[in-house]
Amino acid sequence: MSDEVRDDGFDDLLDAVADGEGFYVECDEGHGSLPPRLACPQCGSQELSEEPLPESGEIVTYTIVAVPTPQFADDAPYVTAVVDFGPVSVTGQVRGVDPEDVETGQVVGIDVDETVTSGDRLLVFERR
Ligand SMILES: [Zn+2]
């Protein structure tokens, strides 16, 4: 059970990704960012539109987590990666691959899964 307050903007994103309709927010200057946003984090523009997230991205950096926080105790070891989707970079857990086999440059798709430890939803990446 989780007592976490629902984070509307982020849960909307999780819902969308789970439905295969992930999106990001783009301002009128073309800066991409992840919701929830009221203004562009780069230029402050409030002219924001929702754009479909590309189907796959590339791992730009990753960390193998062997000693996690209690929230992820039963998930370890796991890999947290930053994936470049072009307009936006997304942080999540890499699934379905041994941590030693994760490399930068690998192409992954995005999905939603639950943490082993708490059942909380999170963004995950899987090899394409
Ligand atoms: Zn902007």
GROMACS .gro file of C-alpha atoms and ligand atoms in nm:
model
  129
    1MET     CA    1   0.000   0.000   0.000
    2SER     CA    2   0.115   0.348  -0.077
    3ASP     CA    3   0.004   0.664   0.096
    4GLU     CA    4   0.159   0.876  -0.174
    5VAL     CA    5  -0.051   1.165  -0.292
    6ARG     CA    6  -0.140   1.121  -0.656
    7ASP     CA    7   0.078   1.344  -0.867
    8ASP     CA    8  -0.173   1.438  -1.132
    9GLY     CA    9   0.060   1.554  -1.402
   10PHE     CA   10   0.299   1.263  -1.371
   11ASP     CA   11   0.023   1.005  -1.333
   12ASP     CA   12  -0.134   1.141  -1.649
   13LEU     CA   13   0.195   1.072  -1.823
   14LEU     CA   14   0.211   0.719  -1.678
   15ASP     CA   15  -0.146   0.655  -1.793
   16ALA     CA   16  -0.063   0.778  -2.141
   17VAL     CA   17   0.257   0.572  -2.169
   18ALA     CA   18   0.071   0.262  -2.043
   19ASP     CA   19  -0.179   0.315  -2.325
   20GLY     CA   20   0.102   0.351  -2.577
   21GLU     CA   21   0.032   0.721  -2.608
   22GLY     CA   22   0.323   0.874  -2.423
   23PHE     CA   23   0.368   1.243  -2.475
   24TYR     CA   24   0.594   1.529  -2.388
   25VAL     CA   25   0.538   1.901  -2.363
   26GLU     CA   26   0.676   2.138  -2.622
   27CYS     CA   27   0.683   2.516  -2.595
   28ASP     CA   28   0.648   2.758  -2.884
   29GLU     CA   29   1.029   2.779  -2.899
   30GLY     CA   30   1.050   2.404  -2.958
   31HIS     CA   31   1.195   2.308  -2.619
   32GLY     CA   32   1.079   1.965  -2.507
   33SER     CA   33   1.014   1.872  -2.147
   34LEU     CA   34   0.819   1.616  -1.949
   35PRO     CA   35   0.487   1.694  -1.786
   36PRO     CA   36   0.365   1.822  -1.556
   37ARG     CA   37   0.464   2.168  -1.672
   38LEU     CA   38   0.301   2.506  -1.645
   39ALA     CA   39   0.588   2.678  -1.820
   40CYS     CA   40   0.887   2.578  -2.029
   41PRO     CA   41   1.182   2.504  -1.794
   42GLN     CA   42   1.426   2.646  -2.050
   43CYS     CA   43   1.266   2.972  -2.160
   44GLY     CA   44   0.962   3.018  -1.936
   45SER     CA   45   0.714   3.017  -2.221
   46GLN     CA   46   0.362   2.921  -2.120
   47GLU     CA   47   0.263   2.837  -2.476
   48LEU     CA   48   0.282   2.462  -2.431
   49SER     CA   49   0.147   2.184  -2.643
   50GLU     CA   50   0.147   1.807  -2.594
   51GLU     CA   51   0.338   1.612  -2.857
   52PRO     CA   52   0.361   1.235  -2.900
   53LEU     CA   53   0.670   1.078  -2.748
   54PRO     CA   54   0.890   0.899  -3.005
   55GLU     CA   55   0.850   0.520  -2.990
   56SER     CA   56   1.208   0.455  -2.898
   57GLY     CA   57   1.510   0.631  -2.758
   58GLU     CA   58   1.876   0.573  -2.689
   59ILE     CA   59   2.039   0.512  -2.353
   60VAL     CA   60   2.275   0.803  -2.288
   61THR     CA   61   2.377   0.719  -1.934
   62TYR     CA   62   2.290   0.457  -1.678
   63THR     CA   63   2.364   0.352  -1.322
   64ILE     CA   64   2.353   0.001  -1.179
   65VAL     CA   65   2.192   0.029  -0.837
   66ALA     CA   66   2.304  -0.249  -0.607
   67VAL     CA   67   2.224  -0.080  -0.277
   68PRO     CA   68   1.892   0.097  -0.324
   69THR     CA   69   1.679   0.314  -0.103
   70PRO     CA   70   1.417   0.118   0.097
   71GLN     CA   71   1.154   0.215  -0.161
   72PHE     CA   72   1.334  -0.008  -0.415
   73ALA     CA   73   1.486  -0.265  -0.174
   74ASP     CA   74   1.345  -0.573  -0.350
   75ASP     CA   75   1.418  -0.439  -0.699
   76ALA     CA   76   1.796  -0.444  -0.663
   77PRO     CA   77   2.010  -0.487  -0.849
   78TYR     CA   78   1.849  -0.273  -1.113
   79VAL     CA   79   1.953  -0.020  -1.373
   80THR     CA   80   1.840   0.339  -1.378
   81ALA     CA   81   1.894   0.497  -1.719
   82VAL     CA   82   1.853   0.831  -1.886
   83VAL     CA   83   1.714   0.778  -2.236
   84ASP     CA   84   1.731   1.037  -2.509
   85PHE     CA   85   1.404   1.048  -2.702
   86GLY     CA   86   1.516   1.342  -2.911
   87PRO     CA   87   1.311   1.634  -2.782
   88VAL     CA   88   1.321   1.504  -2.424
   89SER     CA   89   1.529   1.284  -2.199
   90VAL     CA   90   1.346   1.043  -1.969
   91THR     CA   91   1.470   0.870  -1.656
   92GLY     CA   92   1.346   0.523  -1.569
   93GLN     CA   93   1.438   0.162  -1.490
   94VAL     CA   94   1.574  -0.074  -1.754
   95ARG     CA   95   1.388  -0.405  -1.753
   96GLY     CA   96   1.429  -0.741  -1.920
   97VAL     CA   97   1.808  -0.732  -1.946
   98ASP     CA   98   2.091  -0.822  -1.709
   99PRO     CA   99   2.240  -0.508  -1.554
  100GLU     CA  100   2.583  -0.606  -1.691
  101ASP     CA  101   2.442  -0.613  -2.045
  102VAL     CA  102   2.315  -0.255  -2.044
  103GLU     CA  103   2.522  -0.019  -2.259
  104THR     CA  104   2.496   0.339  -2.370
  105GLY     CA  105   2.361   0.370  -2.722
  106GLN     CA  106   2.117   0.084  -2.685
  107VAL     CA  107   1.775   0.153  -2.832
  108VAL     CA  108   1.485   0.104  -2.594
  109GLY     CA  109   1.114   0.157  -2.588
  110ILE     CA  110   0.923   0.307  -2.298
  111ASP     CA  111   0.652   0.143  -2.091
  112VAL     CA  112   0.501   0.153  -1.746
  113ASP     CA  113   0.556  -0.117  -1.486
  114GLU     CA  114   0.546  -0.150  -1.109
  115THR     CA  115   0.833  -0.158  -0.865
  116VAL     CA  116   0.891  -0.505  -0.718
  117THR     CA  117   0.916  -0.354  -0.373
  118SER     CA  118   0.608  -0.137  -0.337
  119GLY     CA  119   0.400  -0.191  -0.650
  120ASP     CA  120   0.422   0.181  -0.728
  121ARG     CA  121   0.409   0.256  -1.098
  122LEU     CA  122   0.720   0.378  -1.272
  123LEU     CA  123   0.855   0.435  -1.619
  124VAL     CA  124   1.057   0.143  -1.756
  125PHE     CA  125   1.265   0.085  -2.067
  126GLU     CA  126   1.287  -0.236  -2.265
  127ARG     CA  127   1.522  -0.330  -2.547
  128ARG     CA  128   1.382  -0.292  -2.896
  129ZN      ZN  129   1.096   2.695  -2.423
   0.00000   0.00000   0.00000
